[in-house]
């Protein structure tokens, strides 16, 4: 079957194509009876107005592009879902553009082919020159997970440094002499900040080792590390998925958690609360991140001259069985990180 066009609807309703266009653009100049007749014809013919066609007669398409990598971490998938839902609530739609870590700029620039109203970059690297090109075209850019010093580009990241510094301090107070930071194979902005914050919190008197691995190799890498070096007393993982592999390795070797080692993750995805893992972790909510992004995009579309903002999302330490009780590791309550840091 052929796709129903605006001409088919106009012919069926006995009106002009211009009238059909005005009905679906929300104009109030069309009489109620005629508008109802057009909508009835559209329903009977299974017609849906084209967003691209609308963009030819307006300055906006209501499309927001999201440059995203492979969704190996459930947290990333939850963020995409939250963004999609909140954009839909704002009468906008999400266009997902897969990123290529080797050359991400072309992936981001693909968004311009679809006349998007805004771009969210959540994976890979965006150069300053590319960001400036978006600005020249009037397309606002928001970067999630790292910062970029470029005009018109807002950034939103977890408060990695403060969170990691605090957990390092808690390890130190607990008497830890040797700690391990587990991070991804490839360098990421968040991993760098979390490792630096942990190191600052531990201080110079505590040995800190670093283990690089992927989601697929976390368990095997931890098994190898535990058998080759002195067992660390505390392990901080760049995210929950890596922490799960470390926990599995510890259980396989008969290492007791948290008696022999305490383990902390980051994100607080659903599996972290399962009885098997019972992972102490820093919680960041995809809904909070997506709410800020959608609100900021709306503000920038109305006023492109707004000053650049770097938003630090609060993190909360959620205490579970992979660390000792709150009196020895978390104090009187879960740790709340700084509310925000705007520049």
CSV table of C-alpha atoms in Angstrom, one decimal:
chain,number,residue,atom,x,y,z
A,1,UNK,CA,0.0,0.0,0.0
A,2,UNK,CA,1.1,3.5,-0.8
A,3,UNK,CA,1.6,6.1,2.0
A,4,UNK,CA,-1.4,8.4,2.5
A,5,UNK,CA,-0.5,12.0,1.6
A,6,UNK,CA,-2.0,15.3,2.5
A,7,UNK,CA,-3.6,15.4,-1.0
A,8,UNK,CA,-5.5,12.2,-0.2
A,9,UNK,CA,-6.9,13.6,3.0
A,10,UNK,CA,-7.9,16.9,1.3
A,11,UNK,CA,-9.7,15.0,-1.4
A,12,UNK,CA,-11.5,12.7,1.1
A,13,UNK,CA,-12.5,15.7,3.3
A,14,UNK,CA,-13.5,17.9,0.3
A,15,UNK,CA,-11.1,20.7,1.3
A,16,UNK,CA,-7.9,22.2,0.1
A,17,UNK,CA,-4.4,20.9,1.0
A,18,UNK,CA,-3.8,24.3,2.6
A,19,UNK,CA,-6.7,23.7,5.0
A,20,UNK,CA,-5.4,20.3,6.0
A,21,UNK,CA,-2.0,21.8,6.6
A,22,UNK,CA,-3.6,24.5,8.9
A,23,UNK,CA,-5.5,21.9,10.8
A,24,UNK,CA,-2.5,19.9,11.7
A,25,UNK,CA,-0.3,22.9,12.4
A,26,UNK,CA,-2.8,23.9,15.1
A,27,UNK,CA,-4.1,27.1,13.6
A,28,UNK,CA,-7.3,28.4,15.0
A,29,UNK,CA,-8.5,30.0,11.7
A,30,UNK,CA,-10.2,26.7,10.6
A,31,UNK,CA,-13.8,26.3,11.5
A,32,UNK,CA,-14.4,23.6,14.1
A,33,UNK,CA,-16.7,21.5,11.8
A,34,UNK,CA,-14.2,21.6,9.0
A,35,UNK,CA,-11.3,20.7,11.3
A,36,UNK,CA,-13.2,17.8,12.7
A,37,UNK,CA,-14.0,16.6,9.2
A,38,UNK,CA,-10.3,16.7,8.3
A,39,UNK,CA,-9.2,14.8,11.4
A,40,UNK,CA,-11.9,12.2,10.7
A,41,UNK,CA,-10.7,11.7,7.1
A,42,UNK,CA,-7.1,11.5,8.4
A,43,UNK,CA,-8.0,8.8,10.9
A,44,UNK,CA,-9.9,6.8,8.3
A,45,UNK,CA,-7.0,7.0,5.8
A,46,UNK,CA,-4.3,6.3,8.5
A,47,UNK,CA,-2.7,9.6,7.8
A,48,UNK,CA,0.0,11.1,10.0
A,49,UNK,CA,1.6,14.5,9.3
A,50,UNK,CA,5.3,14.5,8.4
A,51,UNK,CA,7.6,16.3,10.8
A,52,UNK,CA,10.0,16.9,8.0
A,53,UNK,CA,7.4,18.5,5.8
A,54,UNK,CA,6.4,20.7,8.7
A,55,UNK,CA,10.0,21.8,9.1
A,56,UNK,CA,9.9,23.3,5.5
A,57,UNK,CA,7.3,25.8,6.7
A,58,UNK,CA,8.7,26.5,10.2
A,59,UNK,CA,12.0,27.1,11.8
A,60,UNK,CA,11.9,24.0,14.0
A,61,UNK,CA,11.5,20.2,13.4
A,62,UNK,CA,11.0,19.3,17.1
A,63,UNK,CA,13.8,16.7,16.6
A,64,UNK,CA,16.6,16.4,19.2
A,65,UNK,CA,19.6,14.3,18.2
A,66,UNK,CA,21.4,12.1,20.8
A,67,UNK,CA,24.9,10.9,19.9
A,68,UNK,CA,25.3,7.8,22.0
A,69,UNK,CA,27.6,4.8,22.1
A,70,UNK,CA,26.9,1.1,22.6
A,71,UNK,CA,24.4,0.7,25.4
A,72,UNK,CA,26.4,-2.0,27.4
A,73,UNK,CA,25.7,-0.3,30.7
A,74,UNK,CA,22.0,-0.5,31.8
A,75,UNK,CA,22.4,3.1,33.1
A,76,UNK,CA,22.9,4.4,29.6
A,77,UNK,CA,19.8,2.6,28.3
A,78,UNK,CA,17.8,4.1,31.2
A,79,UNK,CA,19.1,7.5,30.3
A,80,UNK,CA,18.0,7.1,26.7
A,81,UNK,CA,14.6,6.0,27.8
A,82,UNK,CA,14.2,8.9,30.2
A,83,UNK,CA,15.3,11.4,27.6
A,84,UNK,CA,12.9,10.0,25.0
A,85,UNK,CA,10.0,10.2,27.4
A,86,UNK,CA,10.7,13.7,28.7
A,87,UNK,CA,11.3,15.0,25.2
A,88,UNK,CA,8.0,13.5,24.1
A,89,UNK,CA,6.3,15.2,27.0
A,90,UNK,CA,7.7,18.4,25.6
A,91,UNK,CA,6.3,17.7,22.1
A,92,UNK,CA,9.7,16.8,20.8
A,93,UNK,CA,11.2,13.5,19.5
A,94,UNK,CA,14.5,11.8,20.0
A,95,UNK,CA,16.7,10.9,17.0
A,96,UNK,CA,19.5,8.4,18.1
A,97,UNK,CA,22.8,8.8,16.2
A,98,UNK,CA,25.2,5.9,16.9
A,99,UNK,CA,28.7,7.2,17.8
A,100,UNK,CA,31.9,5.8,16.5
A,101,UNK,CA,34.6,6.1,19.1
A,102,UNK,CA,37.3,6.3,16.5
A,103,UNK,CA,35.9,9.3,14.8
A,104,UNK,CA,32.9,10.8,16.7
A,105,UNK,CA,32.8,14.2,15.1
A,106,UNK,CA,31.3,12.9,11.8
A,107,UNK,CA,28.6,11.1,13.8
A,108,UNK,CA,27.7,14.3,15.6
A,109,UNK,CA,27.6,16.2,12.4
A,110,UNK,CA,25.2,13.6,10.9
A,111,UNK,CA,22.6,15.2,13.1
A,112,UNK,CA,22.6,18.3,11.0
A,113,UNK,CA,21.4,16.3,8.0
A,114,UNK,CA,18.1,15.9,9.8
A,115,UNK,CA,17.6,19.6,10.6
A,116,UNK,CA,17.5,18.9,14.3
A,117,UNK,CA,16.7,21.6,16.8
A,118,UNK,CA,19.4,20.5,19.3
A,119,UNK,CA,22.1,17.9,19.9
A,120,UNK,CA,22.9,15.9,23.0
A,121,UNK,CA,26.4,14.3,22.9
A,122,UNK,CA,26.7,11.4,25.3
A,123,UNK,CA,29.6,9.5,23.8
A,124,UNK,CA,33.0,10.0,22.3
A,125,UNK,CA,34.6,13.3,21.5
A,126,UNK,CA,33.3,16.6,20.1
A,127,UNK,CA,35.9,19.1,19.0
A,128,UNK,CA,35.7,22.7,19.8
A,129,UNK,CA,35.6,23.6,16.1
A,130,UNK,CA,32.6,21.3,15.5
A,131,UNK,CA,30.8,22.8,18.6
A,132,UNK,CA,31.4,26.3,17.1
A,133,UNK,CA,29.8,25.1,13.8
A,134,UNK,CA,26.7,24.0,15.6
A,135,UNK,CA,26.6,27.4,17.3
A,136,UNK,CA,26.9,29.2,14.0
A,137,UNK,CA,23.9,27.2,12.7
A,138,UNK,CA,21.8,28.1,15.7
A,139,UNK,CA,21.7,24.5,17.0
A,140,UNK,CA,22.3,24.2,20.8
A,141,UNK,CA,24.6,21.5,22.1
A,142,UNK,CA,24.6,19.8,25.5
A,143,UNK,CA,27.3,17.4,26.4
A,144,UNK,CA,26.7,14.7,29.0
A,145,UNK,CA,29.5,13.0,31.0
A,146,UNK,CA,32.3,15.5,30.4
A,147,UNK,CA,33.1,19.1,29.9
A,148,UNK,CA,34.1,21.2,26.8
A,149,UNK,CA,35.2,24.8,26.9
A,150,UNK,CA,33.4,26.0,23.9
A,151,UNK,CA,30.9,28.9,23.4
A,152,UNK,CA,27.3,28.0,23.7
A,153,UNK,CA,27.9,24.4,24.8
A,154,UNK,CA,26.4,23.4,28.2
A,155,UNK,CA,27.7,20.4,30.0
A,156,UNK,CA,26.2,18.1,32.6
A,157,UNK,CA,28.2,15.5,34.6
A,158,UNK,CA,28.0,13.6,37.9
A,159,UNK,CA,29.9,15.2,40.8
A,160,UNK,CA,32.6,12.6,40.3
A,161,UNK,CA,35.4,14.3,42.1
A,162,UNK,CA,33.6,15.0,45.3
A,163,UNK,CA,31.9,11.6,45.4
A,164,UNK,CA,35.2,9.8,44.8
A,165,UNK,CA,37.1,12.0,47.2
A,166,UNK,CA,34.6,11.2,49.9
A,167,UNK,CA,34.7,7.4,49.4
A,168,UNK,CA,38.5,7.6,49.5
A,169,UNK,CA,38.3,9.4,52.8
A,170,UNK,CA,35.9,6.8,54.2
A,171,UNK,CA,38.3,4.0,53.1
A,172,UNK,CA,41.1,5.8,54.9
A,173,UNK,CA,39.1,6.2,58.1
A,174,UNK,CA,38.3,2.5,57.9
A,175,UNK,CA,42.0,1.7,58.1
A,176,UNK,CA,42.5,0.7,54.5
A,177,UNK,CA,46.2,0.4,53.6
A,178,UNK,CA,45.8,-0.8,50.0
A,179,UNK,CA,43.1,0.1,47.5
A,180,UNK,CA,42.2,-0.7,43.9
A,181,UNK,CA,40.4,1.4,41.3
A,182,UNK,CA,38.7,-0.5,38.5
A,183,UNK,CA,38.2,1.5,35.3
A,184,UNK,CA,37.5,1.0,31.6
A,185,UNK,CA,40.0,0.0,29.0
A,186,UNK,CA,39.5,3.2,27.1
A,187,UNK,CA,40.0,6.6,28.7
A,188,UNK,CA,36.8,8.4,29.7
A,189,UNK,CA,36.3,11.8,31.4
A,190,UNK,CA,34.3,10.2,34.3
A,191,UNK,CA,36.9,7.5,35.0
A,192,UNK,CA,39.7,10.1,35.1
A,193,UNK,CA,37.8,12.3,37.6
A,194,UNK,CA,36.8,9.3,39.7
A,195,UNK,CA,40.3,8.0,39.9
A,196,UNK,CA,41.7,11.4,40.8
A,197,UNK,CA,39.1,12.0,43.5
A,198,UNK,CA,39.7,8.6,45.0
A,199,UNK,CA,43.5,9.2,45.1
A,200,UNK,CA,43.0,12.6,46.7
A,201,UNK,CA,40.7,11.1,49.3
A,202,UNK,CA,43.1,8.3,50.2
A,203,UNK,CA,46.1,10.5,50.5
A,204,UNK,CA,49.8,9.6,49.9
A,205,UNK,CA,50.1,7.0,52.6
A,206,UNK,CA,47.7,4.5,51.0
A,207,UNK,CA,48.8,2.4,48.1
A,208,UNK,CA,46.4,2.7,45.1
A,209,UNK,CA,46.5,0.3,42.2
A,210,UNK,CA,44.5,0.6,39.0
A,211,UNK,CA,42.9,-2.2,37.0
A,212,UNK,CA,41.7,-1.6,33.5
A,213,UNK,CA,39.1,-3.9,32.0
A,214,UNK,CA,35.8,-4.1,30.1
A,215,UNK,CA,32.4,-5.3,31.1
A,216,UNK,CA,33.1,-8.6,29.4
A,217,UNK,CA,36.5,-9.1,31.0
A,218,UNK,CA,35.9,-7.6,34.5
A,219,UNK,CA,35.6,-11.0,36.3
A,220,UNK,CA,38.6,-12.6,34.6
A,221,UNK,CA,40.7,-9.5,35.1
A,222,UNK,CA,39.8,-9.4,38.8
A,223,UNK,CA,40.6,-13.1,39.1
A,224,UNK,CA,44.0,-12.5,37.6
A,225,UNK,CA,44.7,-9.4,39.7
A,226,UNK,CA,43.7,-11.1,43.0
A,227,UNK,CA,46.0,-14.1,42.3
A,228,UNK,CA,49.1,-12.0,41.4
A,229,UNK,CA,49.2,-9.1,43.9
A,230,UNK,CA,48.4,-8.5,47.5
A,231,UNK,CA,44.7,-8.4,48.1
A,232,UNK,CA,43.4,-4.8,48.4
A,233,UNK,CA,41.2,-4.1,51.3
A,234,UNK,CA,39.0,-1.7,49.4
A,235,UNK,CA,37.9,-1.6,45.7
A,236,UNK,CA,36.2,1.3,44.0
A,237,UNK,CA,34.8,0.6,40.5
A,238,UNK,CA,34.0,3.2,37.9
A,239,UNK,CA,30.5,1.8,37.5
A,240,UNK,CA,28.3,-0.9,38.9
A,241,UNK,CA,28.7,-3.2,35.9
A,242,UNK,CA,32.5,-3.5,36.5
A,243,UNK,CA,31.8,-4.0,40.2
A,244,UNK,CA,29.6,-7.0,39.4
A,245,UNK,CA,32.5,-8.7,37.7
A,246,UNK,CA,34.8,-8.0,40.7
A,247,UNK,CA,32.2,-9.4,43.1
A,248,UNK,CA,31.8,-12.5,41.0
A,249,UNK,CA,35.6,-13.0,41.0
A,250,UNK,CA,35.8,-12.5,44.8
A,251,UNK,CA,33.0,-15.1,45.4
A,252,UNK,CA,34.7,-17.6,43.1
A,253,UNK,CA,38.0,-17.3,45.1
A,254,UNK,CA,36.2,-17.5,48.4
A,255,UNK,CA,37.1,-13.9,49.4
A,256,UNK,CA,34.6,-12.6,51.9
A,257,UNK,CA,32.7,-9.4,51.2
A,258,UNK,CA,33.0,-7.0,53.1
A,259,UNK,CA,35.1,-8.8,55.7
A,260,UNK,CA,38.1,-9.3,53.4
A,261,UNK,CA,37.5,-6.6,50.9
A,262,UNK,CA,34.9,-3.8,50.6
A,263,UNK,CA,33.6,-2.9,47.2
A,264,UNK,CA,31.9,0.3,46.0
A,265,UNK,CA,30.4,1.1,42.6
A,266,UNK,CA,28.8,4.0,40.8
A,267,UNK,CA,25.4,4.5,39.2
A,268,UNK,CA,23.0,2.4,41.3
A,269,UNK,CA,21.4,0.4,38.5
A,270,UNK,CA,18.7,-2.0,39.5
A,271,UNK,CA,20.9,-5.1,39.8
A,272,UNK,CA,23.0,-3.3,42.5
A,273,UNK,CA,20.2,-3.9,45.0
A,274,UNK,CA,19.9,-7.6,44.3
A,275,UNK,CA,20.7,-9.9,47.2
A,276,UNK,CA,23.5,-11.5,45.2
A,277,UNK,CA,25.4,-8.3,44.7
A,278,UNK,CA,24.1,-6.0,47.5
A,279,UNK,CA,26.4,-3.4,46.1
A,280,UNK,CA,27.2,-0.1,47.9
A,281,UNK,CA,27.3,2.5,45.2
A,282,UNK,CA,26.8,6.1,44.3
A,283,UNK,CA,23.3,6.8,43.0
A,284,UNK,CA,22.7,9.1,40.0
A,285,UNK,CA,19.2,9.2,38.6
A,286,UNK,CA,18.7,9.2,34.8
A,287,UNK,CA,15.5,11.2,35.3
A,288,UNK,CA,17.3,14.0,37.0
A,289,UNK,CA,19.9,14.2,34.2
A,290,UNK,CA,17.3,14.1,31.4
A,291,UNK,CA,15.1,16.7,33.2
A,292,UNK,CA,18.0,19.1,33.3
A,293,UNK,CA,18.9,18.5,29.7
A,294,UNK,CA,15.4,18.9,28.3
A,295,UNK,CA,14.9,22.1,30.4
A,296,UNK,CA,18.2,23.6,29.3
A,297,UNK,CA,17.5,22.8,25.7
A,298,UNK,CA,14.2,24.6,25.9
A,299,UNK,CA,15.9,27.6,27.6
A,300,UNK,CA,18.6,27.8,24.9
A,301,UNK,CA,16.1,27.5,22.0
A,302,UNK,CA,14.4,30.6,23.5
A,303,UNK,CA,17.5,32.5,24.3
A,304,UNK,CA,20.7,31.3,22.5
A,305,UNK,CA,22.8,34.0,24.3
A,306,UNK,CA,22.5,32.4,27.8
A,307,UNK,CA,25.8,32.0,29.6
A,308,UNK,CA,27.4,28.5,29.4
A,309,UNK,CA,26.6,26.3,32.3
A,310,UNK,CA,28.4,23.3,33.7
A,311,UNK,CA,26.0,21.3,35.9
A,312,UNK,CA,27.2,18.9,38.5
A,313,UNK,CA,24.5,16.4,39.4
A,314,UNK,CA,24.4,15.3,43.0
A,315,UNK,CA,25.5,11.8,43.9
A,316,UNK,CA,24.3,9.9,47.0
A,317,UNK,CA,26.1,7.0,48.6
A,318,UNK,CA,23.7,4.1,49.0
A,319,UNK,CA,25.0,1.7,51.6
A,320,UNK,CA,24.5,-2.1,51.1
A,321,UNK,CA,26.2,-5.3,52.0
A,322,UNK,CA,29.4,-4.9,50.0
A,323,UNK,CA,30.8,-2.5,52.7
A,324,UNK,CA,30.6,-2.5,56.5
A,325,UNK,CA,27.6,-0.8,58.1
A,326,UNK,CA,27.0,2.9,58.1
A,327,UNK,CA,28.7,3.5,61.4
A,328,UNK,CA,32.1,2.5,60.0
A,329,UNK,CA,31.9,3.4,56.4
A,330,UNK,CA,29.2,6.0,55.8
A,331,UNK,CA,28.8,7.9,58.9
A,332,UNK,CA,25.4,8.7,60.3
A,333,UNK,CA,23.7,8.8,56.9
A,334,UNK,CA,24.3,8.4,53.2
A,335,UNK,CA,26.7,10.9,51.7
A,336,UNK,CA,25.1,13.7,49.7
A,337,UNK,CA,27.5,15.4,47.2
A,338,UNK,CA,27.4,19.1,46.3
A,339,UNK,CA,24.1,20.3,44.8
A,340,UNK,CA,25.6,21.9,41.7
A,341,UNK,CA,28.5,23.8,40.3
A,342,UNK,CA,27.7,26.4,37.7
A,343,UNK,CA,30.2,28.4,35.8
